[in-house]
Coordinates of N, CA and C in Angstrom, one line a residue:
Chain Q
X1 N 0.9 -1.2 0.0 CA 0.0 0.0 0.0 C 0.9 1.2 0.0
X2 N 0.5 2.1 -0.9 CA 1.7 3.7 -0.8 C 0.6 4.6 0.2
X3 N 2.0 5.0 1.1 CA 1.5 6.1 1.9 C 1.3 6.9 1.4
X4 N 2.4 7.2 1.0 CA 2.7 8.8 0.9 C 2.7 8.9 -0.9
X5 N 2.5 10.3 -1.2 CA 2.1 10.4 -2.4 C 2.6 12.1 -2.7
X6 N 3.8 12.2 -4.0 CA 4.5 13.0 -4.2 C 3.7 13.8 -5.3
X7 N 4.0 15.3 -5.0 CA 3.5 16.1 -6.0 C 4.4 17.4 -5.9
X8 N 5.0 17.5 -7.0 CA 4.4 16.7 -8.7 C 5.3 15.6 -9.1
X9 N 4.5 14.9 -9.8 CA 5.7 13.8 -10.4 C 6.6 14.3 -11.1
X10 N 6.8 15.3 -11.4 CA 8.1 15.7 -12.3 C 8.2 17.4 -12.0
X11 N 9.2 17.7 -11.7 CA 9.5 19.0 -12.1 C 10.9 19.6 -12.8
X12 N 10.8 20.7 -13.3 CA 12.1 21.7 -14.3 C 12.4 22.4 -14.1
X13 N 13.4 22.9 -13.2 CA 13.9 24.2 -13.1 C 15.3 24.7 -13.7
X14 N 15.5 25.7 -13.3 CA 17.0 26.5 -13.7 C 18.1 26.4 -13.0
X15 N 19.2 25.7 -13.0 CA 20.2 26.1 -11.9 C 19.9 27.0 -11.3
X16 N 20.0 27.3 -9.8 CA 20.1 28.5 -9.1 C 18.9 29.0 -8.7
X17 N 17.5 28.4 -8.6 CA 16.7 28.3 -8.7 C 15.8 27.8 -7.2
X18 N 14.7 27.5 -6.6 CA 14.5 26.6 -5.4 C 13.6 25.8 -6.5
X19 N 13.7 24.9 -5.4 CA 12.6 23.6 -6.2 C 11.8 23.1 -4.9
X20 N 10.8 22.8 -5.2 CA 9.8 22.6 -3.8 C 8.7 21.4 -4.0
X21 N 8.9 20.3 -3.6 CA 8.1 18.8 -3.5 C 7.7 19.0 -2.5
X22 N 6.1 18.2 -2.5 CA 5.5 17.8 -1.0 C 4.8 16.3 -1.5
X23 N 4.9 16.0 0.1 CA 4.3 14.7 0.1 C 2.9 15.1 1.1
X24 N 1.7 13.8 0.5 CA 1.0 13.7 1.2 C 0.9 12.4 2.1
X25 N 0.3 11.9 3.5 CA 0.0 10.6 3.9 C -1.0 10.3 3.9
X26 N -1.4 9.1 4.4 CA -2.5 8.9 5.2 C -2.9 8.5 6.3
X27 N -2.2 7.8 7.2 CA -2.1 7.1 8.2 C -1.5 7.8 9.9
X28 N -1.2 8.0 10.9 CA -0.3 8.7 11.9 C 1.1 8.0 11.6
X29 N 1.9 9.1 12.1 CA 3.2 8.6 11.6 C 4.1 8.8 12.9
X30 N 5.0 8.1 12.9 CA 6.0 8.6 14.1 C 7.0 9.6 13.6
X31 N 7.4 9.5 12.4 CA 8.3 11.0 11.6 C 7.8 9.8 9.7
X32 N 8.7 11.3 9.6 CA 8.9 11.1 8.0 C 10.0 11.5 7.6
X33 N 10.2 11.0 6.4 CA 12.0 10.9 6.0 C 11.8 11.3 4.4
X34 N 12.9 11.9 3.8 CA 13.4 12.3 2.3 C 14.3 11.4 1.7
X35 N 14.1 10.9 0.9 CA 15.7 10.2 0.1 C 15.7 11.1 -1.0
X36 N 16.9 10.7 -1.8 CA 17.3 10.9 -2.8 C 17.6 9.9 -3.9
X37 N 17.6 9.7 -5.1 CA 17.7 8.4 -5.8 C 18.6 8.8 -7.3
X38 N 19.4 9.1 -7.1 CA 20.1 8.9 -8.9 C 19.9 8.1 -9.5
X39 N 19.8 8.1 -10.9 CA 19.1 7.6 -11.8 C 19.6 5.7 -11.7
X40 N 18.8 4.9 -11.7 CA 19.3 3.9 -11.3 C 20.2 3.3 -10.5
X41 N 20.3 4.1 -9.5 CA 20.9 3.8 -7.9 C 19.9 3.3 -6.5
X42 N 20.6 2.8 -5.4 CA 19.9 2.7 -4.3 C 19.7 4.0 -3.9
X43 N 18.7 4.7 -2.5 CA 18.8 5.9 -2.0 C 19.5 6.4 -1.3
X44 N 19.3 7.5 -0.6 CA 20.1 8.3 0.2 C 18.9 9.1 1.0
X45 N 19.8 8.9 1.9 CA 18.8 9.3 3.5 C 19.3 11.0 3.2
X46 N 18.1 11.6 3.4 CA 18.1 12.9 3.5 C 18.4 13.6 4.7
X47 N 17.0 13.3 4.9 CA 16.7 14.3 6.6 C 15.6 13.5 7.1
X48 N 14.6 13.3 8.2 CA 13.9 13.0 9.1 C 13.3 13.9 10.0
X49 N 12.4 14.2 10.1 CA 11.4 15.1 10.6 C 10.4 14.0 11.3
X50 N 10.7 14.3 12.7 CA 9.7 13.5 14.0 C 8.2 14.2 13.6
X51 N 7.2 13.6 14.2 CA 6.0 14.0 14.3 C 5.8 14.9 14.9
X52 N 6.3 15.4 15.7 CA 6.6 17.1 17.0 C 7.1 17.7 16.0
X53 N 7.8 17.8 15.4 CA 8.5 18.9 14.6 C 8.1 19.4 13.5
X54 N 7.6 21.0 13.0 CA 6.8 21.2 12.3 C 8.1 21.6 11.1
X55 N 9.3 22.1 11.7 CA 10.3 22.8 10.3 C 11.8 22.1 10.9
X56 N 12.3 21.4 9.8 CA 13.4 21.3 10.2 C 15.0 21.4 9.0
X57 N 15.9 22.0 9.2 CA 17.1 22.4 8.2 C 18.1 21.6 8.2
X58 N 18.9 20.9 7.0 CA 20.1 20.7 6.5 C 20.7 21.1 5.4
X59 N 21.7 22.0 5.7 CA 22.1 22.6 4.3 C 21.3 23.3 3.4
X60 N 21.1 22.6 2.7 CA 20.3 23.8 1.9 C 18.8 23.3 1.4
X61 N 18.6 22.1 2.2 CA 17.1 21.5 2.4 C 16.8 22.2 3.4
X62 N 15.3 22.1 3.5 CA 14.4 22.6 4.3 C 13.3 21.9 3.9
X63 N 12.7 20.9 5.3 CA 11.3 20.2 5.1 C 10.6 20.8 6.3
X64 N 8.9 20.9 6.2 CA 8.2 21.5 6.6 C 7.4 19.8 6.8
X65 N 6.5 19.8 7.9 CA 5.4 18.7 8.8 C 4.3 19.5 8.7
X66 N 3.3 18.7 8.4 CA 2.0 19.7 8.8 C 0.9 18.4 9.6
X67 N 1.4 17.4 10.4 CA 0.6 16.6 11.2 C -1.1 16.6 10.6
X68 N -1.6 17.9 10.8 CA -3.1 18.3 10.7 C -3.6 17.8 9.5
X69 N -2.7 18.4 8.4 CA -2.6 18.1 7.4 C -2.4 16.9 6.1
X70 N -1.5 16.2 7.4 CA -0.9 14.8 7.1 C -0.5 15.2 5.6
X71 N 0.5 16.4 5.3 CA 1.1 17.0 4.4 C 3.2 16.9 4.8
X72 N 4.0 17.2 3.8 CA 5.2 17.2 4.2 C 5.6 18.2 3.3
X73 N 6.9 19.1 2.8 CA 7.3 19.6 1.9 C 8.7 19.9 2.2
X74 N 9.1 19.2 0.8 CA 11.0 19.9 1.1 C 11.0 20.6 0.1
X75 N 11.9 21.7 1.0 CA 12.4 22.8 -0.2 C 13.9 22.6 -0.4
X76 N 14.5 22.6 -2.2 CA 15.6 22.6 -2.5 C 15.9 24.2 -2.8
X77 N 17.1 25.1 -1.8 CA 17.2 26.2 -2.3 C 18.6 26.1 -3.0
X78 N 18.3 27.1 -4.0 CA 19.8 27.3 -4.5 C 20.5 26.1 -5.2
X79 N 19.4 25.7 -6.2 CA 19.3 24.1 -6.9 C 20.8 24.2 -7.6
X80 N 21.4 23.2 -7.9 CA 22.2 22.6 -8.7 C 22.1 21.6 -9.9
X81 N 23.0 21.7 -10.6 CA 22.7 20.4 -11.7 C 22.8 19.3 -11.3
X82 N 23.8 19.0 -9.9 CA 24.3 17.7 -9.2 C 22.6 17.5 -8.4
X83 N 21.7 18.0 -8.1 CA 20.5 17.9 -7.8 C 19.5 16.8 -8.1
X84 N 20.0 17.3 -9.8 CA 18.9 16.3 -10.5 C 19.1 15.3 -10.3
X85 N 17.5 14.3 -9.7 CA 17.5 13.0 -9.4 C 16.0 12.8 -8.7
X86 N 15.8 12.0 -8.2 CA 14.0 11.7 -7.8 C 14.2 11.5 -6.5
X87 N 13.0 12.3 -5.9 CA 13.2 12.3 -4.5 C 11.9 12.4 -4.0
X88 N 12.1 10.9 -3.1 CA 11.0 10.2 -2.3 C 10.8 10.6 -0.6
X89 N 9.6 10.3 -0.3 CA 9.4 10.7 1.0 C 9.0 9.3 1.3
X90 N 9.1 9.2 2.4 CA 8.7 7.9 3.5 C 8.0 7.9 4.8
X91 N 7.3 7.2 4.8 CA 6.6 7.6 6.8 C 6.5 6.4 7.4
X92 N 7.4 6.5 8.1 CA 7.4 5.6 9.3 C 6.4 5.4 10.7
X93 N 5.8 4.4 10.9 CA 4.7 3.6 11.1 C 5.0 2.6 12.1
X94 N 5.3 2.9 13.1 CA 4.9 1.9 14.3 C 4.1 0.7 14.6
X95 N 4.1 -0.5 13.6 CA 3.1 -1.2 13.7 C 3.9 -3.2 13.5
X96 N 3.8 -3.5 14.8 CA 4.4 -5.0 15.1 C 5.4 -5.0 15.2
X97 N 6.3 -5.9 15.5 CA 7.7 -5.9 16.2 C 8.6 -4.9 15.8
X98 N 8.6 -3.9 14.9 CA 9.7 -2.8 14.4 C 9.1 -1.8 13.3
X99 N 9.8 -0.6 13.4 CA 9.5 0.3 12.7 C 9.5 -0.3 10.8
X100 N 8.6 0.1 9.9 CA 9.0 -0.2 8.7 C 8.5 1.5 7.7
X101 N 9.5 1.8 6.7 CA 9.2 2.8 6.0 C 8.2 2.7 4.9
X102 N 7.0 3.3 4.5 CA 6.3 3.3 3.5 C 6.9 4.2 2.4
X103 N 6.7 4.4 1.1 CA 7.6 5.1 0.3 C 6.3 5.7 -0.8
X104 N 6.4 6.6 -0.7 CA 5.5 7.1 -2.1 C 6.1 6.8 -3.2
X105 N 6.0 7.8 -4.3 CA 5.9 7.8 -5.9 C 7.2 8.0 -6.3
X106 N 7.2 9.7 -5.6 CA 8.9 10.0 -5.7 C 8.2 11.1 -7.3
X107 N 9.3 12.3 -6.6 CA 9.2 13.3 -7.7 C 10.7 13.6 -8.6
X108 N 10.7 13.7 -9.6 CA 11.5 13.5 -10.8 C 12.3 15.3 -10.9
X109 N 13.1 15.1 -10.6 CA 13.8 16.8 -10.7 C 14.4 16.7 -11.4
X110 N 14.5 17.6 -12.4 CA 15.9 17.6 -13.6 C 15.8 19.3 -13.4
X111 N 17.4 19.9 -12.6 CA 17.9 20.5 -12.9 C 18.3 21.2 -13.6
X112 N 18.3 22.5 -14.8 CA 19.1 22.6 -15.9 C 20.0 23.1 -15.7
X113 N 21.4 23.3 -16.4 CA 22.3 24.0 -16.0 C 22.3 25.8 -17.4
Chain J
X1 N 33.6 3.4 5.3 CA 32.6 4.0 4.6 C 31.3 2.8 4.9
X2 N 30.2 2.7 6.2 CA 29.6 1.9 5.9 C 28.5 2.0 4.9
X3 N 28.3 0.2 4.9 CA 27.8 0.2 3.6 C 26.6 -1.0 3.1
X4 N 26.3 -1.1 2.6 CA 24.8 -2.2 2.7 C 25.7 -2.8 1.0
X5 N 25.8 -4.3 1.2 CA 26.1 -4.6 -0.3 C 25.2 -5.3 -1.1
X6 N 24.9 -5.7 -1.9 CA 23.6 -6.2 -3.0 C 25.0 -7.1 -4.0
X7 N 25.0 -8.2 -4.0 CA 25.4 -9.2 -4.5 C 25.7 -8.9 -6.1
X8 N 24.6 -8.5 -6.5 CA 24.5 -8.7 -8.2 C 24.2 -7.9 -8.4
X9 N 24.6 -6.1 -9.3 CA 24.2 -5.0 -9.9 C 23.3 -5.9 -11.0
X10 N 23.2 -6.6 -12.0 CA 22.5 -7.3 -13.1 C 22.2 -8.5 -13.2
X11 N 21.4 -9.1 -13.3 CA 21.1 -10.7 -13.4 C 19.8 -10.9 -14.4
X12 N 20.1 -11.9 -15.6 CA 19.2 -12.4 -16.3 C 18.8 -14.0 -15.7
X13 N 17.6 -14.4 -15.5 CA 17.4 -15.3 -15.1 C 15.8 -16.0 -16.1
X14 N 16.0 -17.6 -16.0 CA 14.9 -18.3 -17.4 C 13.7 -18.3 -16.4
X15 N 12.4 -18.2 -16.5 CA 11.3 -18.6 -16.1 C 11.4 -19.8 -15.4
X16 N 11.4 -19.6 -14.1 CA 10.9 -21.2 -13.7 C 12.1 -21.4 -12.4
X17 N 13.5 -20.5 -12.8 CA 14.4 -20.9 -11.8 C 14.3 -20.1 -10.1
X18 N 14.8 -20.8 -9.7 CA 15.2 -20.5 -8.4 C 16.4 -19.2 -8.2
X19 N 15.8 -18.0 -7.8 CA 16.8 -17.3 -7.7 C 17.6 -16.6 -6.3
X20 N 18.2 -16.3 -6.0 CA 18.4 -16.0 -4.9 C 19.2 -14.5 -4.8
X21 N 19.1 -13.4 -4.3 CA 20.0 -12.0 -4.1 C 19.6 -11.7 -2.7
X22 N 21.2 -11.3 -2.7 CA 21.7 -11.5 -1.2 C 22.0 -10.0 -1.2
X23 N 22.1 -9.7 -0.1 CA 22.4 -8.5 1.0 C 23.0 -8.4 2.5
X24 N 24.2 -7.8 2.5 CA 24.7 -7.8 3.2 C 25.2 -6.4 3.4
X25 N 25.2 -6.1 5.2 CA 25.6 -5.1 5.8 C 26.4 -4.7 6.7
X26 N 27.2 -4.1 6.9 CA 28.3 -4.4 7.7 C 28.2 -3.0 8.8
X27 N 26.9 -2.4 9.4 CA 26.7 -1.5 10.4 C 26.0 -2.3 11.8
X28 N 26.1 -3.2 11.7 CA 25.4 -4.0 13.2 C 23.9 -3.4 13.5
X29 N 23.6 -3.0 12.0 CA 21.8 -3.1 12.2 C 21.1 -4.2 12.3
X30 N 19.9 -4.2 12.9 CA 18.9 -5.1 13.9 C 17.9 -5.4 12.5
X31 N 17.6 -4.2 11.8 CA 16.4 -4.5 10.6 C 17.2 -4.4 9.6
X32 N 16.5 -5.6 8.6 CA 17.0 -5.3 7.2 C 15.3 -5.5 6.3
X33 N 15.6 -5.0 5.2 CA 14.8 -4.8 4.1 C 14.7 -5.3 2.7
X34 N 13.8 -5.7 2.3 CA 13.9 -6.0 0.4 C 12.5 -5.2 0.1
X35 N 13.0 -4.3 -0.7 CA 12.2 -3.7 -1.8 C 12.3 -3.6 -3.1
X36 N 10.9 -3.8 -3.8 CA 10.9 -3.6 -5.4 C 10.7 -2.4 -6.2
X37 N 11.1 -1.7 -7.0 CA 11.0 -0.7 -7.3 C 10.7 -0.7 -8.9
X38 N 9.2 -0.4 -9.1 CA 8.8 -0.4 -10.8 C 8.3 0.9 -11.0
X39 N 8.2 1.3 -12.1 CA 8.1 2.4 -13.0 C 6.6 3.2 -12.0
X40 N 6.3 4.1 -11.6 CA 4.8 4.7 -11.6 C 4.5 3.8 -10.0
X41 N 5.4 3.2 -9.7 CA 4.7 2.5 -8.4 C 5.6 2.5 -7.6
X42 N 6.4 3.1 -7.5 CA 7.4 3.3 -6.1 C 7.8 2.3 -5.7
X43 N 8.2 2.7 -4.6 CA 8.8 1.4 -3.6 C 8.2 0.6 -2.7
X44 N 8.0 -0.9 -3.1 CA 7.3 -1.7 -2.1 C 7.5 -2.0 -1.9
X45 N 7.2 -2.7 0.1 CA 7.9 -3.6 0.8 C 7.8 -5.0 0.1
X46 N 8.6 -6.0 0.5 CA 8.4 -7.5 0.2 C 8.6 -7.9 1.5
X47 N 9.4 -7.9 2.5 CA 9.4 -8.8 3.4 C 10.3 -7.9 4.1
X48 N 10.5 -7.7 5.2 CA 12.0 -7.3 6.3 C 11.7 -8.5 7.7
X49 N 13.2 -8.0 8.0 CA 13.7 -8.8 9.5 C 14.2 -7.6 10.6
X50 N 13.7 -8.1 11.4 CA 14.2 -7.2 12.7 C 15.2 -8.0 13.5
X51 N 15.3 -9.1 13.2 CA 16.5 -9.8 14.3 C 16.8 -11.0 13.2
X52 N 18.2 -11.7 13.9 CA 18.2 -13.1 13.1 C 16.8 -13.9 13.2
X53 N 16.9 -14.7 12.0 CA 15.6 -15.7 12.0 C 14.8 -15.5 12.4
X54 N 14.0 -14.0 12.2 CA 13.1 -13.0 12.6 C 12.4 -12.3 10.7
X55 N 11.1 -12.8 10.5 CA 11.0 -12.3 9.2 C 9.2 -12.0 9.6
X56 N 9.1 -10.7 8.4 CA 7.7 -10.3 8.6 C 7.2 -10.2 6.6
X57 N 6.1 -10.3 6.8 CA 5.7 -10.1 5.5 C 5.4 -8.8 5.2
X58 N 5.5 -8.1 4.1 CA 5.9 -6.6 3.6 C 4.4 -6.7 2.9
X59 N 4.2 -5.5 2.1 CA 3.0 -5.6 1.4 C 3.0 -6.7 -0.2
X60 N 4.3 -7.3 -0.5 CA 3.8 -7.7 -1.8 C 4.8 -9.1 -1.5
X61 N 4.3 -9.9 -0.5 CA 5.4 -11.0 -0.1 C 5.0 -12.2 -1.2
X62 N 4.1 -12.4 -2.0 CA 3.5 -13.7 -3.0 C 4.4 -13.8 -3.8
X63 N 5.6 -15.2 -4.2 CA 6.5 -15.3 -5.1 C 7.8 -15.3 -4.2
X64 N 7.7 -14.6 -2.9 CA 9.1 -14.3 -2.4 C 9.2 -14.5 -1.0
X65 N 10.4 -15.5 -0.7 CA 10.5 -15.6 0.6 C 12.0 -15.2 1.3
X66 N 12.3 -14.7 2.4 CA 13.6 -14.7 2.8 C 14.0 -15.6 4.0
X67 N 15.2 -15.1 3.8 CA 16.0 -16.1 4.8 C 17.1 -15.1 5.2
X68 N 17.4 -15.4 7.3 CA 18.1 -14.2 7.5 C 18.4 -15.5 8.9
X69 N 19.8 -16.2 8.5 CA 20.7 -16.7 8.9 C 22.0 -15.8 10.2
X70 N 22.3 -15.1 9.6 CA 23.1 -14.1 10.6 C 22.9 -12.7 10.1
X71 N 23.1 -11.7 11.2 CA 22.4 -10.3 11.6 C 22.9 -9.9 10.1
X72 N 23.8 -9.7 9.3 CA 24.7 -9.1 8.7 C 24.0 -9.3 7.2
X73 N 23.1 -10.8 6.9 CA 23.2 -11.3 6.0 C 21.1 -11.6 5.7
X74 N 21.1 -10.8 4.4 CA 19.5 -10.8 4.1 C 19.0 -11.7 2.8
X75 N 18.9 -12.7 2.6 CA 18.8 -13.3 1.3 C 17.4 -13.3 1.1
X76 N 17.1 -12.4 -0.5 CA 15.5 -12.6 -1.0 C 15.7 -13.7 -1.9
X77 N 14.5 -15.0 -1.9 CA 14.9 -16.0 -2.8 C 13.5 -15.8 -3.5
X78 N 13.4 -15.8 -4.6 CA 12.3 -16.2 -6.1 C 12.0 -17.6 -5.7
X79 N 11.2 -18.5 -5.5 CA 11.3 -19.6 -5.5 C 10.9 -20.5 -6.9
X80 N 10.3 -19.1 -8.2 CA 10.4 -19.9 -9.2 C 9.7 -18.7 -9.9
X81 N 11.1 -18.3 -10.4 CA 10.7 -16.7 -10.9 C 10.4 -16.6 -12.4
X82 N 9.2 -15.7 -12.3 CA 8.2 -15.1 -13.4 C 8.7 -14.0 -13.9
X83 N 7.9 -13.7 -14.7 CA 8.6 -12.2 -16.0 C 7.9 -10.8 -15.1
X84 N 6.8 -11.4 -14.6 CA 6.3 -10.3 -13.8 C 7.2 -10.3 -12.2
X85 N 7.7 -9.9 -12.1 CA 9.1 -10.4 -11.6 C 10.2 -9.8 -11.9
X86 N 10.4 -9.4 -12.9 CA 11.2 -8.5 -13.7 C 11.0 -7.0 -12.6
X87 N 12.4 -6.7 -12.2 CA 12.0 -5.2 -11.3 C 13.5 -5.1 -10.7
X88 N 13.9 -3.7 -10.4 CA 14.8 -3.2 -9.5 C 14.4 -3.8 -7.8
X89 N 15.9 -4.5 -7.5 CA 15.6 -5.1 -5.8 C 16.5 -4.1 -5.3
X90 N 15.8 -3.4 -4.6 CA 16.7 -2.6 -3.2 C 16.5 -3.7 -2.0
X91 N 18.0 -3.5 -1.4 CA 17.6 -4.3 -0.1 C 18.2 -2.9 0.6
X92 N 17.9 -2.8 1.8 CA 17.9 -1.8 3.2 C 17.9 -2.3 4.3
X93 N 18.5 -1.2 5.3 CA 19.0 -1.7 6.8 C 19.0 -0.4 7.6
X94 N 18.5 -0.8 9.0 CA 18.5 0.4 9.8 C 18.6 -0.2 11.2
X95 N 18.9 0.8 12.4 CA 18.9 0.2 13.9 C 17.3 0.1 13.8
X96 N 17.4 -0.7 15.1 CA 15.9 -1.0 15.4 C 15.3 0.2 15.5
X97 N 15.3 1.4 15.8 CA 14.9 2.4 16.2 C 14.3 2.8 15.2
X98 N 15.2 3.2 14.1 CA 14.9 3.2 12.7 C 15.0 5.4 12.7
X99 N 15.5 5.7 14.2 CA 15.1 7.4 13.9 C 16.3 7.8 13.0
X100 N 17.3 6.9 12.6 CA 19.1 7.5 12.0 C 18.8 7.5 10.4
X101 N 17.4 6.7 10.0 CA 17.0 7.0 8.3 C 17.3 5.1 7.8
X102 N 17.3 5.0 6.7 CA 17.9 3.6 6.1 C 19.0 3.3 5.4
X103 N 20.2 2.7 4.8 CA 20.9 2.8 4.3 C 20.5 1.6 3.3
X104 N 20.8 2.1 2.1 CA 20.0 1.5 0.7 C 21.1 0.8 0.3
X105 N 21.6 -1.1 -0.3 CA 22.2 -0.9 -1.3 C 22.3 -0.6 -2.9
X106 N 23.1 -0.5 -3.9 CA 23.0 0.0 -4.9 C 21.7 -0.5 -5.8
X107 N 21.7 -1.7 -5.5 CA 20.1 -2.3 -6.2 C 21.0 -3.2 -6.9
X108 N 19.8 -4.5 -7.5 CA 20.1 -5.5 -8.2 C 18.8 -5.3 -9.3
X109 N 19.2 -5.2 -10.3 CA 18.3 -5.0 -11.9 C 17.9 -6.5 -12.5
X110 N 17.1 -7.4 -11.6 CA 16.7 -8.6 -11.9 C 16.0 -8.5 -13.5
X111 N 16.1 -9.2 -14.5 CA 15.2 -9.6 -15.8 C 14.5 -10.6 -15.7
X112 N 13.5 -11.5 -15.5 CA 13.4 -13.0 -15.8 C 12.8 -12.7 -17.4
X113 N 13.3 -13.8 -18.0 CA 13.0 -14.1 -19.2 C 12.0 -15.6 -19.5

């Protein structure tokens, strides 16, 4: 079953630029998490945002919680070409002997230089 | 540099065989993971383990069972692989906690023919 659900499936920007994905859930979460995926690669752990926490910063990401909402949003500022790649959200779910990640769609960034 | 390993970046395999891709991690994580990853449908669980010889069923476990011998070591086996079947295998690993994010290996690009 997909939790979480990325919008938009694809986006285009300009070097130098912000780029801005949100995910939606459905379920309560204990946090949610960002990867990153180069084109035909495993992922990469972004950042993680608990369910308390409504904004939280690394570098030049910024994801926003909206619990009420059961909304997420990362912002990429000051985009790069090394950027481009698809980037999934996840929510983590407390349910039988261990945490497991759900993974949406995943939004498609192509950077331009 | 730790690291999650995936056995096979490529494998062609005939209808009908027994396949087996292995995963291995070398961070003394408690959970490991196999996920499929197809075009428009994200990432879905198949099966994870939280401990040795500890296994749960994921959302798409039909066709696929694992085996998890020592902490380190996650083997997804086909027990008699189909063309629908054909898919990118992530396997993944995290502390039981699961709040430090997942670490992905590179993937294995299964074909059955």
């Amino acid at each position: 079953s997909q939790q979480g659900e990325e919008d938009p499936q694809a986006l285009s920007i300009q070097e130098g630029e912000n780029a801005t994905m949100n995910c939606s859930y459905k379920t309560s979460i204990n946090n949610l998490q960002w990867y990153r995926q180069n084109s035909g690669r495993g992922l990469v752990h972004l950042i993680l945002i608990r369910s308390n926490e409504r904004e939280k910063h690394s570098g030049r990401l910024r994801v926003t919680l909206d619990t009420s909402k059961k909304s997420s949003s990362l912002l990429i500022t000051a985009s790069r070409a090394a950027d481009t790649a698809s980037y999934f959200c996840a929510t983590d779910s407390y349910g039988g002997a261990t945490n497991k990640l759900i993974f949406g769609t995943g939004t498609l960034l192509a950077v331009q230089p | 540099d730790v690291k999650v390993t995936q056995s096979s970046r490529y494998l062609v395999k005939r209808t009908g065989e027994k396949v087996f891709l292995e995963c291995v991690q070398d961070m003394d994580h408690e959970n490991m993971f196999w996920y499929r990853q197809d075009p428009g449908l994200g990432l879905r669980l198949i099966y994870f383990s939280y401990d040795v010889k500890m296994k749960e069923k994921g959302d798409i476990p039909e066709g696929y069972s694992v085996s998890r011998e020592k902490k380190e070591r996650f083997s997804l086996i086909l027990e008699s692989a189909s063309t629908n079947q054909t898919s990118m295998y992530l396997c993944a690993s995290s502390r039981r906690s699961g709040t430090k994010g997942y670490t992905f290996g590179s993937g294995t690009r299964l074909t059955v023919v």
